[in-house]
């Protein structure tokens, strides 16, 4: 039986996480590639500038090669990294239980759990704080933000017990989101994007100065609609079932589905929300590379 970390993060994906650096998009746009840096100066990792040596500076900060050339002491000054608080906001409504027929054991929710675990590994490596808020109609599952290996273990356990059911919560049930997530926190929403309540929550968070990233999770069947012959299509949240001929329905479905995706993209763009799309048959780390890789767009 696989241990939980290996079950959530495949070994090949884990090895590629070393190439990624978790960062808020506003910081990337303002300062370029690098970790979220404060205006405090110190012996961080990102080189900023040289300045003259002052009493009390650490000797390890002196650039000895520059001293050999100039006969003067100069200190390498760097941006000091400041902790970021990352919130993983998981849609746990019933539609997230959807999986492809080819991979029945790997649902949207399972992909969301694995992506969340990957983000946690990045945050842990950088000394950031991270927390979890899972949302479904019967309540909110909350793990307050903290840091360190024990926090990672607690989050793994929370993910392990999480199931998808009912609808997305509304109204007062969302109060814990506003009680915990404060301005300038980074919020990563993991959802299929089919519930207007989830999109509206992301918009409200962005409008309230929360840094919001939206990862939409889709099945390969939604992308390709490979059905032929008679088929029953079931909505897990409403319980409604529609029958039809897959081949005859394909063109209209794909047209309407792609139109819905375009409308969602436009809505997230208008709110200033960075967003990527992940299809379940693609490598798990692709959306993370798009967001946090070396060439990620601001």
CSV table of C-alpha atoms in Angstrom, one decimal, residues 154-255:
chain,number,residue,atom,x,y,z
A,154,UNK,CA,-2.1,17.8,9.1
A,155,UNK,CA,-3.0,19.0,5.6
A,156,UNK,CA,-2.3,15.6,4.1
A,157,UNK,CA,-4.7,14.0,6.6
A,158,UNK,CA,-7.4,16.6,5.8
A,159,UNK,CA,-7.1,15.9,2.1
A,160,UNK,CA,-7.2,12.1,2.7
A,161,UNK,CA,-10.5,12.3,4.5
A,162,UNK,CA,-12.1,14.8,2.1
A,163,UNK,CA,-15.0,13.6,-0.1
A,164,UNK,CA,-17.0,15.4,-2.8
A,165,UNK,CA,-20.8,15.7,-2.2
A,166,UNK,CA,-23.8,18.0,-2.3
A,167,UNK,CA,-23.6,21.5,-3.8
A,168,UNK,CA,-21.3,24.5,-3.4
A,169,UNK,CA,-22.1,26.4,-0.1
A,170,UNK,CA,-23.7,29.8,-0.1
A,171,UNK,CA,-24.3,32.8,2.2
A,172,UNK,CA,-23.2,32.5,5.8
A,173,UNK,CA,-21.6,29.1,5.3
A,174,UNK,CA,-18.8,31.0,3.5
A,175,UNK,CA,-18.0,33.2,6.6
A,176,UNK,CA,-14.9,31.1,7.5
A,177,UNK,CA,-13.3,32.2,4.2
A,178,UNK,CA,-13.6,35.9,5.2
A,179,UNK,CA,-12.6,35.2,8.8
A,180,UNK,CA,-9.3,33.6,7.8
A,181,UNK,CA,-8.1,34.9,4.5
A,182,UNK,CA,-6.7,38.4,4.8
A,183,UNK,CA,-5.6,41.0,2.3
A,184,UNK,CA,-2.5,40.0,0.2
A,185,UNK,CA,-2.8,36.3,1.0
A,186,UNK,CA,-2.5,34.0,-1.9
A,187,UNK,CA,-5.6,32.0,-2.7
A,188,UNK,CA,-5.4,29.0,-5.0
A,189,UNK,CA,-8.9,27.9,-6.1
A,190,UNK,CA,-9.2,24.3,-7.3
A,191,UNK,CA,-12.5,23.7,-9.0
A,192,UNK,CA,-14.3,22.5,-12.1
A,193,UNK,CA,-15.6,26.0,-12.5
A,194,UNK,CA,-19.1,24.9,-13.1
A,195,UNK,CA,-20.8,26.5,-10.1
A,196,UNK,CA,-21.5,30.2,-10.3
A,197,UNK,CA,-21.1,30.4,-6.5
A,198,UNK,CA,-17.5,29.4,-6.7
A,199,UNK,CA,-16.7,31.9,-9.4
A,200,UNK,CA,-18.5,34.6,-7.5
A,201,UNK,CA,-16.4,33.8,-4.4
A,202,UNK,CA,-13.2,34.0,-6.4
A,203,UNK,CA,-14.3,37.4,-7.8
A,204,UNK,CA,-15.1,38.8,-4.3
A,205,UNK,CA,-11.8,37.6,-2.9
A,206,UNK,CA,-9.9,39.3,-5.8
A,207,UNK,CA,-11.9,42.5,-5.3
A,208,UNK,CA,-11.0,42.5,-1.6
A,209,UNK,CA,-7.3,42.5,-2.4
A,210,UNK,CA,-6.7,38.8,-2.0
A,211,UNK,CA,-4.3,37.4,-4.6
A,212,UNK,CA,-6.4,34.7,-6.4
A,213,UNK,CA,-5.3,32.0,-8.8
A,214,UNK,CA,-7.9,29.7,-10.4
A,215,UNK,CA,-7.1,26.2,-11.5
A,216,UNK,CA,-10.0,24.7,-13.5
A,217,UNK,CA,-10.1,20.9,-13.5
A,218,UNK,CA,-11.8,19.1,-16.5
A,219,UNK,CA,-12.1,15.5,-17.5
A,220,UNK,CA,-10.8,14.3,-20.9
A,221,UNK,CA,-14.3,13.3,-21.8
A,222,UNK,CA,-15.5,16.9,-21.4
A,223,UNK,CA,-12.8,18.0,-23.7
A,224,UNK,CA,-13.3,15.3,-26.3
A,225,UNK,CA,-16.9,14.0,-25.8
A,226,UNK,CA,-16.0,10.6,-27.2
A,227,UNK,CA,-19.4,9.0,-26.6
A,228,UNK,CA,-21.2,7.0,-29.4
A,229,UNK,CA,-24.6,5.4,-29.4
A,230,UNK,CA,-27.1,5.7,-26.7
A,231,UNK,CA,-25.8,7.1,-23.4
A,232,UNK,CA,-27.1,8.4,-20.1
A,233,UNK,CA,-25.6,11.7,-18.8
A,234,UNK,CA,-25.9,12.2,-15.1
A,235,UNK,CA,-25.6,15.5,-13.1
A,236,UNK,CA,-24.2,14.5,-9.7
A,237,UNK,CA,-25.4,17.7,-8.0
A,238,UNK,CA,-28.9,17.9,-9.2
A,239,UNK,CA,-29.5,14.2,-9.7
A,240,UNK,CA,-30.9,14.8,-13.2
A,241,UNK,CA,-30.3,12.3,-15.9
A,242,UNK,CA,-30.4,13.0,-19.7
A,243,UNK,CA,-30.4,10.3,-22.4
A,244,UNK,CA,-29.2,10.9,-25.9
A,245,UNK,CA,-27.2,9.6,-28.8
A,246,UNK,CA,-23.5,10.6,-28.1
A,247,UNK,CA,-22.5,10.9,-31.7
A,248,UNK,CA,-25.4,13.1,-32.6
A,249,UNK,CA,-24.9,15.3,-29.6
A,250,UNK,CA,-21.1,15.7,-29.9
A,251,UNK,CA,-20.9,18.8,-32.2
A,252,UNK,CA,-23.4,20.8,-30.2
A,253,UNK,CA,-22.0,19.8,-26.9
A,254,UNK,CA,-18.4,20.8,-27.8
A,255,UNK,CA,-19.6,24.1,-29.2
